[in-house]
PDB file of C-alpha atoms in Angstrom:
ATOM      1  CA  MET B   1     -16.544  -4.919   7.511  1.00  0.00           C
ATOM      2  CA  LYS B   2     -16.468  -3.161   4.160  1.00  0.00           C
ATOM      3  CA  ILE B   3     -13.686  -0.680   3.419  1.00  0.00           C
ATOM      4  CA  GLU B   4     -13.365   1.456   0.285  1.00  0.00           C
ATOM      5  CA  ASN B   5     -10.138   3.226  -0.672  1.00  0.00           C
ATOM      6  CA  SER B   6      -8.555   4.728  -3.752  1.00  0.00           C
ATOM      7  CA  PHE B   7      -5.310   6.299  -4.912  1.00  0.00           C
ATOM      8  CA  ASP B   8      -3.757   7.681  -8.095  1.00  0.00           C
ATOM      9  CA  VAL B   9      -0.681   6.468  -9.954  1.00  0.00           C
ATOM     10  CA  PRO B  10       1.207   8.805 -12.352  1.00  0.00           C
ATOM     11  CA  LEU B  11       1.310   6.199 -15.128  1.00  0.00           C
ATOM     12  CA  PRO B  12      -1.102   5.134 -17.899  1.00  0.00           C
ATOM     13  CA  VAL B  13      -3.507   2.315 -17.065  1.00  0.00           C
ATOM     14  CA  GLU B  14      -1.543  -0.331 -18.989  1.00  0.00           C
ATOM     15  CA  GLN B  15       1.721   0.445 -17.200  1.00  0.00           C
ATOM     16  CA  THR B  16       0.008   0.713 -13.810  1.00  0.00           C
ATOM     17  CA  TRP B  17      -1.570  -2.711 -14.303  1.00  0.00           C
ATOM     18  CA  ASP B  18       1.803  -4.296 -15.041  1.00  0.00           C
ATOM     19  CA  LEU B  19       3.431  -2.483 -12.127  1.00  0.00           C
ATOM     20  CA  LEU B  20       0.851  -3.484  -9.517  1.00  0.00           C
ATOM     21  CA  LEU B  21       1.062  -7.128 -10.584  1.00  0.00           C
ATOM     22  CA  ASP B  22       4.829  -7.073  -9.996  1.00  0.00           C
ATOM     23  CA  ILE B  23       4.552  -7.931  -6.306  1.00  0.00           C
ATOM     24  CA  GLN B  24       8.294  -8.008  -5.698  1.00  0.00           C
ATOM     25  CA  ARG B  25       8.514  -4.375  -6.805  1.00  0.00           C
ATOM     26  CA  VAL B  26       5.477  -2.967  -5.019  1.00  0.00           C
ATOM     27  CA  ALA B  27       5.546  -4.944  -1.737  1.00  0.00           C
ATOM     28  CA  PRO B  28       8.318  -2.751  -0.210  1.00  0.00           C
ATOM     29  CA  CYS B  29       6.080   0.295  -0.793  1.00  0.00           C
ATOM     30  CA  LEU B  30       3.511  -0.908   1.750  1.00  0.00           C
ATOM     31  CA  PRO B  31       4.460   0.365   5.232  1.00  0.00           C
ATOM     32  CA  GLY B  32       5.595  -2.422   7.528  1.00  0.00           C
ATOM     33  CA  ALA B  33       5.225  -5.127   4.869  1.00  0.00           C
ATOM     34  CA  GLU B  34       7.867  -7.627   3.816  1.00  0.00           C
ATOM     35  CA  LEU B  35       7.632 -10.235   1.064  1.00  0.00           C
ATOM     36  CA  LEU B  36       8.945 -13.534   2.434  1.00  0.00           C
ATOM     37  CA  GLU B  37       8.300 -15.985  -0.379  1.00  0.00           C
ATOM     38  CA  THR B  38       6.819 -16.275  -3.848  1.00  0.00           C
ATOM     39  CA  ILE B  39       4.819 -19.502  -3.655  1.00  0.00           C
ATOM     40  CA  ASP B  40       3.811 -19.473  -7.314  1.00  0.00           C
ATOM     41  CA  GLY B  41       2.839 -16.911  -9.921  1.00  0.00           C
ATOM     42  CA  ASP B  42      -0.312 -15.955  -8.030  1.00  0.00           C
ATOM     43  CA  ALA B  43       0.419 -16.621  -4.344  1.00  0.00           C
ATOM     44  CA  TYR B  44       2.808 -14.863  -1.968  1.00  0.00           C
ATOM     45  CA  ARG B  45       3.781 -15.261   1.668  1.00  0.00           C
ATOM     46  CA  GLY B  46       4.589 -12.160   3.652  1.00  0.00           C
ATOM     47  CA  LYS B  47       4.431 -10.390   6.986  1.00  0.00           C
ATOM     48  CA  VAL B  48       3.342  -7.030   8.334  1.00  0.00           C
ATOM     49  CA  SER B  49       4.809  -5.522  11.496  1.00  0.00           C
ATOM     50  CA  VAL B  50       2.945  -2.993  13.652  1.00  0.00           C
ATOM     51  CA  LYS B  51       4.594  -1.080  16.494  1.00  0.00           C
ATOM     52  CA  LEU B  52       2.371   0.190  19.309  1.00  0.00           C
ATOM     53  CA  GLY B  53       4.555   2.059  21.773  1.00  0.00           C
ATOM     54  CA  PRO B  54       7.130  -0.431  23.114  1.00  0.00           C
ATOM     55  CA  MET B  55       5.176  -3.426  21.807  1.00  0.00           C
ATOM     56  CA  ALA B  56       5.660  -4.858  18.305  1.00  0.00           C
ATOM     57  CA  VAL B  57       3.041  -7.086  16.715  1.00  0.00           C
ATOM     58  CA  THR B  58       3.703  -9.134  13.575  1.00  0.00           C
ATOM     59  CA  PHE B  59       1.212 -10.798  11.277  1.00  0.00           C
ATOM     60  CA  GLN B  60       2.227 -13.505   8.807  1.00  0.00           C
ATOM     61  CA  GLY B  61       0.039 -14.836   6.053  1.00  0.00           C
ATOM     62  CA  ILE B  62      -0.586 -15.608   2.405  1.00  0.00           C
ATOM     63  CA  ALA B  63      -2.150 -13.487  -0.324  1.00  0.00           C
ATOM     64  CA  ARG B  64      -3.366 -15.094  -3.531  1.00  0.00           C
ATOM     65  CA  PHE B  65      -4.765 -13.655  -6.733  1.00  0.00           C
ATOM     66  CA  GLU B  66      -8.154 -15.317  -7.211  1.00  0.00           C
ATOM     67  CA  SER B  67      -8.711 -13.675 -10.593  1.00  0.00           C
ATOM     68  CA  LYS B  68      -7.072 -11.251 -13.020  1.00  0.00           C
ATOM     69  CA  ASP B  69      -8.838  -9.536 -15.908  1.00  0.00           C
ATOM     70  CA  PRO B  70      -6.233  -7.710 -18.021  1.00  0.00           C
ATOM     71  CA  VAL B  71      -8.925  -6.371 -20.360  1.00  0.00           C
ATOM     72  CA  ALA B  72     -11.167  -4.826 -17.699  1.00  0.00           C
ATOM     73  CA  ARG B  73      -8.090  -4.100 -15.530  1.00  0.00           C
ATOM     74  CA  ARG B  74      -9.646  -5.765 -12.503  1.00  0.00           C
ATOM     75  CA  ALA B  75      -8.202  -8.241 -10.006  1.00  0.00           C
ATOM     76  CA  ASN B  76      -9.363 -10.062  -6.905  1.00  0.00           C
ATOM     77  CA  VAL B  77      -7.064 -11.047  -4.035  1.00  0.00           C
ATOM     78  CA  LYS B  78      -7.819 -13.279  -1.064  1.00  0.00           C
ATOM     79  CA  ALA B  79      -5.538 -12.893   1.947  1.00  0.00           C
ATOM     80  CA  SER B  80      -5.351 -14.421   5.402  1.00  0.00           C
ATOM     81  CA  GLY B  81      -2.869 -14.098   8.233  1.00  0.00           C
ATOM     82  CA  ASN B  82      -2.299 -14.734  11.922  1.00  0.00           C
ATOM     83  CA  GLU B  83      -0.500 -12.821  14.621  1.00  0.00           C
ATOM     84  CA  THR B  84       2.724 -14.680  15.320  1.00  0.00           C
ATOM     85  CA  LYS B  85       2.038 -14.846  19.082  1.00  0.00           C
ATOM     86  CA  GLY B  86      -1.489 -16.145  18.685  1.00  0.00           C
ATOM     87  CA  ARG B  87      -3.353 -12.916  19.449  1.00  0.00           C
ATOM     88  CA  GLY B  88      -5.730 -13.316  16.546  1.00  0.00           C
ATOM     89  CA  GLY B  89      -5.889 -13.114  12.792  1.00  0.00           C
ATOM     90  CA  ALA B  90      -7.539 -11.548   9.789  1.00  0.00           C
ATOM     91  CA  GLN B  91      -9.030 -12.588   6.473  1.00  0.00           C
ATOM     92  CA  ALA B  92      -9.707 -10.250   3.590  1.00  0.00           C
ATOM     93  CA  LYS B  93     -11.130 -10.280   0.101  1.00  0.00           C
ATOM     94  CA  VAL B  94      -9.851  -7.382  -1.942  1.00  0.00           C
ATOM     95  CA  ASP B  95     -11.074  -6.166  -5.332  1.00  0.00           C
ATOM     96  CA  PHE B  96      -8.906  -3.839  -7.408  1.00  0.00           C
ATOM     97  CA  ALA B  97     -10.193  -1.807 -10.365  1.00  0.00           C
ATOM     98  CA  LEU B  98      -8.096   0.509 -12.549  1.00  0.00           C
ATOM     99  CA  THR B  99      -9.568   3.390 -14.558  1.00  0.00           C
ATOM    100  CA  PRO B 100      -8.007   6.339 -16.374  1.00  0.00           C
ATOM    101  CA  ALA B 101      -7.496   9.419 -14.214  1.00  0.00           C
ATOM    102  CA  PRO B 102      -7.372  13.043 -15.434  1.00  0.00           C
ATOM    103  CA  GLY B 103      -4.261  13.611 -17.487  1.00  0.00           C
ATOM    104  CA  SER B 104      -2.298  10.454 -18.190  1.00  0.00           C
ATOM    105  CA  GLY B 105      -2.563   8.822 -14.774  1.00  0.00           C
ATOM    106  CA  THR B 106      -4.588   5.965 -13.317  1.00  0.00           C
ATOM    107  CA  ARG B 107      -7.124   5.818 -10.491  1.00  0.00           C
ATOM    108  CA  VAL B 108      -6.932   2.596  -8.463  1.00  0.00           C
ATOM    109  CA  LYS B 109     -10.110   1.743  -6.538  1.00  0.00           C
ATOM    110  CA  ILE B 110      -9.919  -0.828  -3.731  1.00  0.00           C
ATOM    111  CA  ASP B 111     -12.902  -2.573  -2.145  1.00  0.00           C
ATOM    112  CA  THR B 112     -12.029  -4.685   0.899  1.00  0.00           C
ATOM    113  CA  ASP B 113     -14.166  -7.116   2.869  1.00  0.00           C
ATOM    114  CA  LEU B 114     -12.256  -7.565   6.135  1.00  0.00           C
ATOM    115  CA  ASN B 115     -12.907 -10.043   8.954  1.00  0.00           C
ATOM    116  CA  LEU B 116     -10.979 -10.017  12.245  1.00  0.00           C
ATOM    117  CA  ASN B 117     -10.838 -12.729  14.883  1.00  0.00           C
ATOM    118  CA  GLY B 118      -9.251 -13.313  18.266  1.00  0.00           C
ATOM    119  CA  ALA B 119      -7.888 -10.460  20.360  1.00  0.00           C
ATOM    120  CA  VAL B 120      -7.488  -8.188  17.325  1.00  0.00           C
ATOM    121  CA  ALA B 121     -11.235  -8.427  16.653  1.00  0.00           C
ATOM    122  CA  GLN B 122     -11.871  -5.795  19.344  1.00  0.00           C
ATOM    123  CA  TYR B 123     -10.662  -3.171  16.881  1.00  0.00           C
ATOM    124  CA  GLY B 124     -13.496  -4.158  14.577  1.00  0.00           C
ATOM    125  CA  ARG B 125     -15.930  -2.363  16.868  1.00  0.00           C
ATOM    126  CA  ALA B 126     -14.615   0.927  15.517  1.00  0.00           C
ATOM    127  CA  SER B 127     -14.930   0.196  11.817  1.00  0.00           C
ATOM    128  CA  GLY B 128     -14.872   3.896  10.974  1.00  0.00           C
ATOM    129  CA  MET B 129     -11.490   4.223  12.655  1.00  0.00           C
ATOM    130  CA  ILE B 130     -10.170   1.199  10.778  1.00  0.00           C
ATOM    131  CA  SER B 131     -11.333   2.750   7.505  1.00  0.00           C
ATOM    132  CA  ASP B 132      -9.381   5.927   8.291  1.00  0.00           C
ATOM    133  CA  ILE B 133      -6.285   3.915   9.192  1.00  0.00           C
ATOM    134  CA  ALA B 134      -6.639   1.863   5.996  1.00  0.00           C
ATOM    135  CA  GLN B 135      -6.777   5.046   3.922  1.00  0.00           C
ATOM    136  CA  GLN B 136      -3.607   6.297   5.607  1.00  0.00           C
ATOM    137  CA  LEU B 137      -1.826   3.054   4.692  1.00  0.00           C
ATOM    138  CA  VAL B 138      -3.072   3.393   1.114  1.00  0.00           C
ATOM    139  CA  ASP B 139      -1.867   7.014   0.987  1.00  0.00           C
ATOM    140  CA  LYS B 140       1.559   6.021   2.293  1.00  0.00           C
ATOM    141  CA  PHE B 141       1.724   3.171  -0.224  1.00  0.00           C
ATOM    142  CA  ALA B 142       0.788   5.522  -3.087  1.00  0.00           C
ATOM    143  CA  GLU B 143       3.416   8.052  -2.001  1.00  0.00           C
ATOM    144  CA  ALA B 144       6.140   5.379  -1.822  1.00  0.00           C
ATOM    145  CA  LEU B 145       5.049   3.976  -5.184  1.00  0.00           C
ATOM    146  CA  LYS B 146       5.253   7.425  -6.760  1.00  0.00           C
ATOM    147  CA  LEU B 147       8.787   7.897  -5.414  1.00  0.00           C
ATOM    148  CA  GLN B 148       9.759   4.500  -6.819  1.00  0.00           C
ATOM    149  CA  ILE B 149       8.368   5.433 -10.241  1.00  0.00           C
ATOM    150  CA  GLN B 150      10.327   8.691 -10.179  1.00  0.00           C
ATOM    151  CA  ALA B 151      13.514   6.868  -9.165  1.00  0.00           C
ATOM    152  CA  ASP B 152      13.031   4.285 -11.927  1.00  0.00           C
ATOM    153  CA  ALA B 153      12.571   7.070 -14.482  1.00  0.00           C
ATOM    154  CA  ALA B 154      15.749   8.787 -13.276  1.00  0.00           C
ATOM    155  CA  ARG B 155      17.739   5.555 -13.571  1.00  0.00           C
ATOM    156  CA  ALA B 156      16.397   5.010 -17.087  1.00  0.00           C
ATOM    157  CA  VAL B 157      18.221   8.154 -18.242  1.00  0.00           C
ATOM    158  CA  PRO B 158      21.485   8.172 -16.235  1.00  0.00           C
ATOM    159  CA  ALA B 159      24.103  10.804 -16.832  1.00  0.00           C
ATOM    160  CA  ALA B 160      26.212   9.820 -19.806  1.00  0.00           C
ATOM    161  CA  ALA B 161      29.414   8.109 -18.745  1.00  0.00           C
ATOM    162  CA  PRO B 162      32.419   7.934 -21.079  1.00  0.00           C
ATOM    163  CA  ALA B 163      32.343   4.604 -22.898  1.00  0.00           C
ATOM    164  CA  PRO B 164      35.580   2.655 -22.596  1.00  0.00           C
ATOM    165  CA  THR B 165      37.483   2.252 -25.848  1.00  0.00           C
ATOM    166  CA  PRO B 166      39.062  -1.047 -26.924  1.00  0.00           C
ATOM    167  CA  SER B 167      42.418   0.314 -25.878  1.00  0.00           C
ATOM    168  CA  ALA B 168      41.234   1.640 -22.538  1.00  0.00           C
ATOM    169  CA  SER B 169      43.154   0.469 -19.504  1.00  0.00           C
ATOM    170  CA  PRO B 170      41.494  -1.768 -16.877  1.00  0.00           C
ATOM    171  CA  ALA B 171      41.505   1.178 -14.474  1.00  0.00           C
ATOM    172  CA  ALA B 172      39.608   3.335 -16.991  1.00  0.00           C
ATOM    173  CA  THR B 173      37.074   0.556 -17.539  1.00  0.00           C
ATOM    174  CA  VAL B 174      36.496   0.243 -13.790  1.00  0.00           C
ATOM    175  CA  ALA B 175      36.130   4.021 -13.467  1.00  0.00           C
ATOM    176  CA  ALA B 176      33.550   4.087 -16.265  1.00  0.00           C
ATOM    177  CA  ALA B 177      31.554   1.329 -14.608  1.00  0.00           C
ATOM    178  CA  ALA B 178      31.690   3.144 -11.273  1.00  0.00           C
ATOM    179  CA  ALA B 179      30.103   6.181 -12.924  1.00  0.00           C
ATOM    180  CA  LEU B 180      26.877   4.227 -13.485  1.00  0.00           C
ATOM    181  CA  PRO B 181      24.249   4.416 -10.709  1.00  0.00           C
ATOM    182  CA  PRO B 182      24.205   1.342  -8.452  1.00  0.00           C
ATOM    183  CA  PRO B 183      21.116  -0.871  -8.551  1.00  0.00           C
ATOM    184  CA  ARG B 184      18.529   0.070  -5.949  1.00  0.00           C
ATOM    185  CA  GLN B 185      18.366  -2.275  -2.981  1.00  0.00           C
ATOM    186  CA  PRO B 186      15.019  -2.541  -1.158  1.00  0.00           C
ATOM    187  CA  ALA B 187      15.157  -1.069   2.323  1.00  0.00           C
ATOM    188  CA  PRO B 188      14.292  -3.351   5.244  1.00  0.00           C
ATOM    189  CA  ALA B 189      10.636  -3.102   6.208  1.00  0.00           C
ATOM    190  CA  LYS B 190      10.010  -0.859   9.213  1.00  0.00           C
ATOM    191  CA  PRO B 191       7.149  -1.645  11.594  1.00  0.00           C
ATOM    192  CA  ILE B 192       4.063   0.519  11.164  1.00  0.00           C
ATOM    193  CA  SER B 193       3.588   2.926  14.037  1.00  0.00           C
ATOM    194  CA  ALA B 194       0.057   2.196  15.205  1.00  0.00           C
ATOM    195  CA  THR B 195       0.171   5.307  17.399  1.00  0.00           C
ATOM    196  CA  GLU B 196       0.955   7.479  14.381  1.00  0.00           C
ATOM    197  CA  LEU B 197      -1.848   5.846  12.391  1.00  0.00           C
ATOM    198  CA  LEU B 198      -4.297   6.301  15.264  1.00  0.00           C
ATOM    199  CA  ILE B 199      -3.452   9.986  15.611  1.00  0.00           C
ATOM    200  CA  GLY B 200      -3.827  10.412  11.868  1.00  0.00           C
ATOM    201  CA  ALA B 201      -7.191   8.647  11.925  1.00  0.00           C
ATOM    202  CA  LEU B 202      -8.421  10.915  14.726  1.00  0.00           C
ATOM    203  CA  LYS B 203      -7.338  13.971  12.742  1.00  0.00           C
ATOM    204  CA  ARG B 204      -9.239  12.734   9.678  1.00  0.00           C
ATOM    205  CA  ARG B 205     -12.394  12.161  11.733  1.00  0.00           C
ATOM    206  CA  PHE B 206     -12.048  15.592  13.381  1.00  0.00           C
ATOM    207  CA  ARG B 207     -11.698  17.290   9.971  1.00  0.00           C
ATOM    208  CA  ARG B 208     -14.811  15.488   8.733  1.00  0.00           C
ATOM    209  CA  TRP B 209     -16.693  16.584  11.854  1.00  0.00           C
ATOM    210  CA  ILE B 210     -15.667  20.228  11.343  1.00  0.00           C
ATOM    211  CA  ALA B 211     -16.665  20.010   7.675  1.00  0.00           C
ATOM    212  CA  SER B 212     -20.070  18.612   8.643  1.00  0.00           C
ATOM    213  CA  LEU B 213     -20.625  21.485  11.094  1.00  0.00           C
ATOM    214  CA  ARG B 214     -19.816  24.038   8.426  1.00  0.00           C
ATOM    215  CA  GLY B 215     -22.408  22.453   6.191  1.00  0.00           C
ATOM    216  CA  ARG B 216     -25.205  22.758   8.766  1.00  0.00           C
ATOM    217  CA  ALA B 217     -27.463  25.675   9.564  1.00  0.00           C
ATOM    218  CA  PRO B 218     -26.742  27.391  12.933  1.00  0.00           C
ATOM    219  CA  GLU B 219     -29.846  25.900  14.552  1.00  0.00           C
ATOM    220  CA  ASP B 220     -28.746  22.408  13.457  1.00  0.00           C
ATOM    221  CA  ARG B 221     -25.529  22.640  15.463  1.00  0.00           C
ATOM    222  CA  ARG B 222     -27.257  22.657  18.832  1.00  0.00           C
TER     223      ARG B 222
END
């Protein structure tokens, strides 16, 4: 199935390109995702956890950059993964394209060709629902990425701390170092709530349905 998504990043295209290629930085922004291993400069092993009520489902797999075009700001990623308990798997080819957005930001367009197999393939029958869920994940990723950018900017200009002088005591030196902000530690990945995503997808479809009714003539609504 084909899925199209997009999101905006509050950085110029050049900086956004560098940021999105830094997988170790951006992986924690994807809900439920955890980077397990950097295989080489273009391949990564990771997992995604989904929580559906009391049941947790985990997918593990590998994503690899098939191509990168730093001039056109385009990249292609091929990913595949399997559910750890053998309930099925997924393969995806993903194309990313970056273009300038109004102001000084960047619009990131994502085209995904997704194939499901095994027990999880039953969800493929509702491709429209999957598209809505995918957009929610992209929105959550974009929101987390924006917060990370804001936090990085704040750490780049920390409050001035008194610099220790050559004659400063060890205690004063320790106090000055303590005044600096601690390095940010990535939070452990939390499983995605499939129930929350499903409810969100239903809301999106309902809003589209209402919008379509408003665009019709009264006799067309019968």
